[in-house]
Amino acid sequence: MADRSRRQVTLDEVAERAGVSRSAASRVINNAPHVSKAKRAAVLRAVADLGYVPNATARALATQQAGAVVLAISSDSPQVFADPFFAEVVVGISAVLEETELELMLLLATSSRGQTRLEQLLRTRQAAGVMLMSMHGDDPLARLAEKSDVPVVFGGCPIGFEPRYYVDADNRGGARLATEHLIANGRTRIATITGRMDEGAGSARYKGFQEALAVAGLDAARVAHADFSEDGGCTAMRELLSKHADLDAVFVASDQMAVGALQVVKEAGRSIPGDVAIVGFNDIAGARHIDPPLTTVAQPIQSLGREMARMLLALISGETPTPLILPTRLVRRGSS
């Protein structure tokens, strides 16, 4: 008993004493439905015997008290929240949080103020949980988040390590699908515009592109790097046309960049898809309204947000979810 008084009893110990799973113990402690009377009684006895006290964030969620969860995005510009991709992620997260009393806070984690604020939230447990997206390189905030007692879910895998809890899309497989589609349509001089290579999504999509060309025995040297923005797509497409005037197709690692690439190809007097076929990635809401409509790799963006929020709520409730990879698929339209 002396040892127990010096440390906090864990949910795992309660579950072990009660002879039930961790998730069942969590449901009893959070007064959730669908637990048998026998299990409920066993867990409550274990709680009393061990002197277990639920952590504050789990108790706030269980009793529907007001609190906040944070979506932190590694970006310098507030305009990131106007990006159709992140806007849809927020819609998905909000749909799940509407079922609770938890509020959503948005935070830019790249600015010095944003970094300091996020570090403070993680160290002082001022938020019930945190979702991190678009971490660049071996970001120290990602490592800090992994060591924090605050529940943390990653949207996508950072470069350099695999977090314990994350939701991601099959970026590599989706990029292979896009490139294989271009190859199947007879394109042989295929270029790519990558996203940021210090982000997991940018790196994975580039690898998928390379793999598809390697299998087909085609040259993968036509590459321009950008930053997932429309302006970046414009600049990268001009670079490709300057260096590789013979290109006949481009896999663009995001629809936003593809919009810029389409504009530059048209300005150069080339037809789409006759002279240059273009495939994007994400299937944002406006992709079908571009002229010509954009062939793209669809990932379930709102589902990404929903699953991140659900995973975070499971962590807050004391459960131990597993990482989740969402499928991608090719949507064929007029640009290829």
Coordinates of C-alpha atoms in Angstrom, one line a residue:
M1 CA 0.0 0.0 0.0
A2 CA 2.9 2.4 0.7
D3 CA 4.1 2.0 -2.9
R4 CA 0.7 2.6 -4.3
S5 CA 0.3 5.9 -2.3
R6 CA 3.4 7.3 -4.0
R7 CA 2.2 6.8 -7.6
Q8 CA -1.0 6.9 -9.6
V9 CA -2.8 3.6 -10.2
T10 CA -3.2 2.9 -13.9
L11 CA -6.2 1.9 -15.9
D12 CA -4.4 -1.3 -16.9
E13 CA -4.0 -2.3 -13.2
V14 CA -7.8 -1.7 -12.7
A15 CA -8.6 -3.9 -15.7
E16 CA -6.2 -6.6 -14.5
R17 CA -7.6 -6.7 -11.0
A18 CA -11.2 -6.8 -12.4
G19 CA -10.4 -9.5 -14.9
V20 CA -11.7 -7.4 -17.8
S21 CA -10.2 -5.7 -20.9
R22 CA -8.8 -2.2 -20.7
S23 CA -11.6 -0.9 -22.9
A24 CA -14.3 -2.5 -20.7
A25 CA -12.7 -0.9 -17.6
S26 CA -12.6 2.4 -19.4
R27 CA -16.3 2.2 -20.3
V28 CA -17.3 1.4 -16.7
I29 CA -15.2 4.3 -15.3
N30 CA -16.6 6.7 -18.0
N31 CA -20.2 5.4 -17.2
A32 CA -20.7 4.3 -20.8
P33 CA -23.4 1.9 -21.8
H34 CA -23.1 -1.7 -23.1
V35 CA -21.3 -3.2 -20.1
S36 CA -22.6 -6.2 -18.3
K37 CA -23.6 -5.8 -14.6
A38 CA -21.0 -8.4 -13.6
K39 CA -18.2 -6.5 -15.3
R40 CA -19.4 -3.2 -14.0
A41 CA -19.4 -4.5 -10.5
A42 CA -15.9 -6.1 -10.9
V43 CA -14.4 -2.8 -12.2
L44 CA -16.0 -0.7 -9.4
R45 CA -14.6 -3.1 -6.8
A46 CA -11.2 -2.8 -8.4
V47 CA -11.4 1.0 -8.4
A48 CA -12.3 1.0 -4.7
D49 CA -9.6 -1.6 -3.8
L50 CA -6.8 0.2 -5.7
G51 CA -7.9 3.8 -5.0
Y52 CA -7.9 4.5 -8.8
V53 CA -8.6 8.2 -9.8
P54 CA -9.4 8.9 -13.5
N55 CA -7.2 11.6 -15.1
A56 CA -8.8 15.0 -15.5
T57 CA -9.2 14.9 -19.3
A58 CA -10.9 11.5 -19.3
R59 CA -13.2 12.6 -16.5
A60 CA -14.1 15.8 -18.3
L61 CA -15.0 13.8 -21.4
A62 CA -17.0 11.2 -19.5
T63 CA -19.0 13.8 -17.6
Q64 CA -19.4 16.0 -20.7
Q65 CA -17.7 19.0 -19.1
A66 CA -16.4 21.7 -21.4
G67 CA -12.8 21.3 -22.5
A68 CA -10.7 21.7 -25.6
V69 CA -8.7 19.6 -28.1
V70 CA -6.1 21.1 -30.3
L71 CA -5.5 20.7 -34.0
A72 CA -1.9 21.9 -34.6
I73 CA -0.6 22.3 -38.1
S74 CA 3.0 23.0 -39.0
S75 CA 2.7 26.1 -41.1
D76 CA 3.7 29.7 -41.1
S77 CA 0.6 31.1 -42.7
P78 CA -3.0 31.3 -41.3
Q79 CA -4.1 30.8 -44.9
V80 CA -3.4 27.1 -44.4
F81 CA -6.9 26.8 -42.8
A82 CA -8.4 28.1 -46.1
D83 CA -6.7 25.2 -48.0
P84 CA -9.5 22.9 -49.2
F85 CA -7.6 19.9 -47.8
F86 CA -7.3 21.2 -44.2
A87 CA -10.8 22.8 -44.4
E88 CA -12.3 19.3 -45.1
V89 CA -10.1 17.8 -42.3
V90 CA -11.6 20.3 -39.9
V91 CA -15.1 19.5 -41.0
G92 CA -14.5 15.8 -40.3
I93 CA -13.0 16.5 -36.8
S94 CA -15.9 18.9 -35.9
A95 CA -18.5 16.3 -36.9
V96 CA -17.1 14.0 -34.2
L97 CA -16.6 16.6 -31.6
E98 CA -20.2 17.8 -31.9
E99 CA -21.2 14.6 -30.1
T100 CA -19.2 15.9 -27.0
E101 CA -18.7 19.1 -25.1
L102 CA -15.1 19.4 -26.3
E103 CA -14.2 22.5 -28.3
L104 CA -11.7 22.6 -31.2
M105 CA -8.7 24.9 -31.0
L106 CA -6.7 25.6 -34.2
L107 CA -3.0 26.3 -33.8
L108 CA -0.1 27.1 -36.2
A109 CA 2.8 25.1 -34.8
T110 CA 5.6 26.6 -36.8
S111 CA 5.6 30.2 -35.6
S112 CA 7.6 30.8 -32.4
R113 CA 4.4 31.7 -30.6
G114 CA 2.7 28.6 -31.8
Q115 CA 5.6 26.4 -30.8
T116 CA 5.7 27.9 -27.3
R117 CA 1.9 27.5 -26.9
L118 CA 1.9 23.9 -28.1
E119 CA 4.8 23.0 -25.8
Q120 CA 2.9 24.7 -22.9
L121 CA -0.2 22.7 -23.7
L122 CA 1.7 19.4 -23.8
R123 CA 3.6 20.0 -20.6
T124 CA 0.8 21.5 -18.5
R125 CA -2.1 19.4 -19.8
Q126 CA -4.2 22.5 -20.6
A127 CA -5.9 20.6 -23.4
A128 CA -7.7 17.2 -23.3
G129 CA -5.8 16.1 -26.3
V130 CA -3.8 17.2 -29.4
M131 CA -3.9 16.3 -33.1
L132 CA -0.7 17.1 -35.1
M133 CA -0.5 17.5 -38.8
S134 CA 2.2 18.4 -41.4
M135 CA 5.2 18.0 -39.2
H136 CA 8.3 18.9 -41.1
G137 CA 11.4 16.7 -40.9
D138 CA 12.5 15.5 -37.5
D139 CA 10.4 18.1 -35.8
P140 CA 11.2 18.3 -32.0
L141 CA 7.5 19.0 -31.3
A142 CA 6.7 15.6 -32.7
R143 CA 9.2 14.0 -30.3
L144 CA 7.9 16.1 -27.4
A145 CA 4.3 15.1 -28.2
E146 CA 5.3 11.4 -28.1
K147 CA 6.7 11.8 -24.6
S148 CA 3.8 13.9 -23.3
D149 CA 1.1 12.6 -20.9
V150 CA -1.4 14.4 -23.1
P151 CA -3.2 12.1 -25.6
V152 CA -1.7 12.9 -29.0
V153 CA -2.8 11.7 -32.5
F154 CA -0.8 12.4 -35.6
G155 CA -2.4 13.1 -39.0
G156 CA 0.1 11.3 -41.2
C157 CA 3.5 9.9 -40.2
P158 CA 6.3 12.4 -39.7
I159 CA 9.6 11.9 -41.4
G160 CA 12.1 9.9 -39.2
F161 CA 9.9 7.9 -36.9
E162 CA 6.5 6.2 -36.6
P163 CA 4.3 7.6 -33.8
R164 CA 2.2 5.3 -31.6
Y165 CA -1.1 6.8 -32.7
Y166 CA -1.8 8.1 -36.2
V167 CA -4.2 8.1 -39.0
D168 CA -2.9 8.4 -42.6
A169 CA -3.9 7.7 -46.2
D170 CA -2.1 5.3 -48.5
N171 CA -0.1 8.0 -50.1
R172 CA 2.5 5.7 -51.7
G173 CA 0.0 3.3 -53.2
G174 CA -2.1 6.2 -54.5
A175 CA 0.8 7.8 -56.3
R176 CA 1.6 4.4 -57.8
L177 CA -2.0 4.2 -59.1
A178 CA -1.8 7.7 -60.6
T179 CA 1.5 6.9 -62.4
E180 CA 0.4 3.5 -63.6
H181 CA -2.7 5.1 -65.1
L182 CA -0.5 7.5 -67.1
I183 CA 1.7 4.6 -68.2
A184 CA -1.3 2.5 -69.2
N185 CA -2.5 5.4 -71.4
G186 CA 0.7 5.3 -73.4
R187 CA 2.6 8.1 -71.7
T188 CA 6.4 7.5 -71.5
R189 CA 7.9 10.9 -70.7
I190 CA 6.3 11.4 -67.3
A191 CA 7.2 14.1 -64.9
T192 CA 6.2 14.8 -61.3
I193 CA 5.7 17.9 -59.1
T194 CA 6.3 16.8 -55.6
G195 CA 5.0 18.2 -52.3
R196 CA 7.3 19.1 -49.5
M197 CA 9.9 16.4 -49.1
D198 CA 10.3 16.9 -45.4
E199 CA 6.7 15.9 -44.9
G200 CA 5.5 12.3 -44.8
A201 CA 2.9 12.7 -47.6
G202 CA 5.3 14.4 -50.0
S203 CA 8.0 11.8 -49.5
A204 CA 5.6 8.9 -49.8
R205 CA 3.9 10.2 -53.0
Y206 CA 7.3 10.7 -54.6
K207 CA 8.4 7.2 -53.8
G208 CA 5.1 5.8 -55.3
F209 CA 5.8 7.7 -58.5
Q210 CA 9.4 6.3 -58.6
E211 CA 8.3 2.8 -58.0
A212 CA 5.7 2.8 -60.8
L213 CA 8.3 4.1 -63.3
A214 CA 10.9 1.7 -62.2
V215 CA 8.6 -1.3 -62.8
A216 CA 7.8 0.1 -66.3
G217 CA 11.5 0.7 -67.1
L218 CA 10.9 4.4 -67.6
D219 CA 13.0 7.4 -66.7
A220 CA 12.1 9.1 -63.4
A221 CA 14.4 12.1 -63.8
R222 CA 11.7 14.7 -64.7
V223 CA 11.1 16.1 -61.2
A224 CA 10.3 19.6 -59.8
H225 CA 9.8 20.1 -56.1
A226 CA 7.1 22.4 -54.6
D227 CA 5.2 23.1 -51.4
F228 CA 1.6 21.8 -52.0
S229 CA 0.4 25.3 -52.9
E230 CA -1.1 26.6 -56.2
D231 CA 1.7 29.1 -56.7
G232 CA 4.2 26.3 -56.0
G233 CA 2.5 24.2 -58.7
C234 CA 2.8 27.1 -61.2
T235 CA 6.5 27.6 -60.5
A236 CA 7.3 23.9 -60.7
M237 CA 5.4 23.4 -64.0
R238 CA 7.3 26.3 -65.6
E239 CA 10.6 24.6 -64.4
L240 CA 9.6 21.3 -65.9
L241 CA 8.6 22.8 -69.3
S242 CA 11.9 24.6 -69.4
K243 CA 14.0 21.6 -68.6
H244 CA 12.0 18.8 -70.1
A245 CA 10.1 20.2 -73.1
D246 CA 9.4 16.7 -74.3
L247 CA 7.2 15.7 -71.3
D248 CA 3.9 14.2 -72.1
A249 CA 2.4 13.7 -68.6
V250 CA 2.7 15.0 -65.1
F251 CA 1.7 13.4 -61.8
V252 CA 1.2 16.3 -59.4
A253 CA 1.3 15.5 -55.7
S254 CA -1.8 17.7 -54.7
D255 CA -4.8 19.1 -56.5
Q256 CA -3.9 22.6 -55.4
M257 CA -0.6 22.3 -57.2
A258 CA -2.3 20.7 -60.2
V259 CA -4.5 23.7 -60.6
G260 CA -1.4 25.8 -61.0
A261 CA 0.2 23.3 -63.3
L262 CA -2.9 23.2 -65.6
Q263 CA -2.8 27.0 -65.9
V264 CA 0.9 27.0 -67.0
V265 CA 0.4 24.2 -69.5
K266 CA -2.4 26.1 -71.1
E267 CA -0.4 29.3 -71.2
A268 CA 2.4 27.4 -73.0
G269 CA -0.1 26.6 -75.7
R270 CA -0.3 22.8 -75.0
S271 CA -3.5 20.9 -75.0
I272 CA -4.7 18.8 -72.0
P273 CA -4.7 15.9 -72.2
G274 CA -3.7 15.7 -75.8
D275 CA -0.1 17.1 -75.4
V276 CA 0.2 16.8 -71.6
A277 CA -1.9 14.5 -69.3
I278 CA -2.2 15.7 -65.7
V279 CA -3.2 13.7 -62.6
G280 CA -3.5 15.3 -59.1
F281 CA -3.9 14.0 -55.6
N282 CA -6.6 14.5 -52.9
D283 CA -9.8 14.9 -54.9
I284 CA -10.7 18.3 -53.4
A285 CA -14.3 19.5 -53.9
G286 CA -13.3 21.7 -56.9
A287 CA -11.3 19.1 -58.8
R288 CA -14.3 18.1 -61.0
H289 CA -15.0 21.8 -61.9
I290 CA -11.6 22.6 -63.3
D291 CA -11.3 22.9 -67.1
P292 CA -10.7 20.1 -68.0
P293 CA -11.9 18.2 -64.9
L294 CA -9.0 16.9 -63.0
T295 CA -8.1 13.2 -62.9
T296 CA -6.9 12.7 -59.3
V297 CA -6.2 10.2 -56.5
A298 CA -9.1 10.4 -54.0
Q299 CA -8.3 10.1 -50.3
P300 CA -11.2 10.3 -47.8
I301 CA -10.2 13.7 -46.4
Q302 CA -13.2 14.2 -44.1
S303 CA -12.8 10.6 -42.9
L304 CA -9.2 11.4 -42.1
G305 CA -10.4 14.2 -39.8
R306 CA -13.2 12.0 -38.3
E307 CA -10.9 9.1 -37.6
M308 CA -8.3 11.3 -36.0
A309 CA -10.9 12.7 -33.7
R310 CA -12.3 9.3 -32.9
M311 CA -8.8 8.0 -32.1
L312 CA -8.1 10.9 -29.8
L313 CA -11.4 10.4 -27.9
A314 CA -10.5 6.8 -27.5
L315 CA -7.2 7.8 -26.0
I316 CA -8.8 10.3 -23.7
S317 CA -11.2 7.6 -22.5
G318 CA -8.3 5.3 -21.6
E319 CA -8.4 3.0 -24.6
T320 CA -5.5 1.9 -26.7
P321 CA -6.4 2.3 -30.4
T322 CA -4.2 1.0 -33.3
P323 CA -2.8 3.1 -36.2
L324 CA -5.1 3.4 -39.2
I325 CA -4.3 3.7 -42.9
L326 CA -7.2 4.9 -45.1
P327 CA -7.4 3.6 -48.7
T328 CA -7.0 5.8 -51.8
R329 CA -8.5 5.3 -55.3
L330 CA -8.1 6.8 -58.8
V331 CA -10.8 9.1 -60.1
R332 CA -10.6 9.4 -63.9
R333 CA -11.7 12.7 -65.4
G334 CA -10.8 14.7 -68.5
S335 CA -7.3 15.8 -67.7
S336 CA -5.7 12.4 -68.5

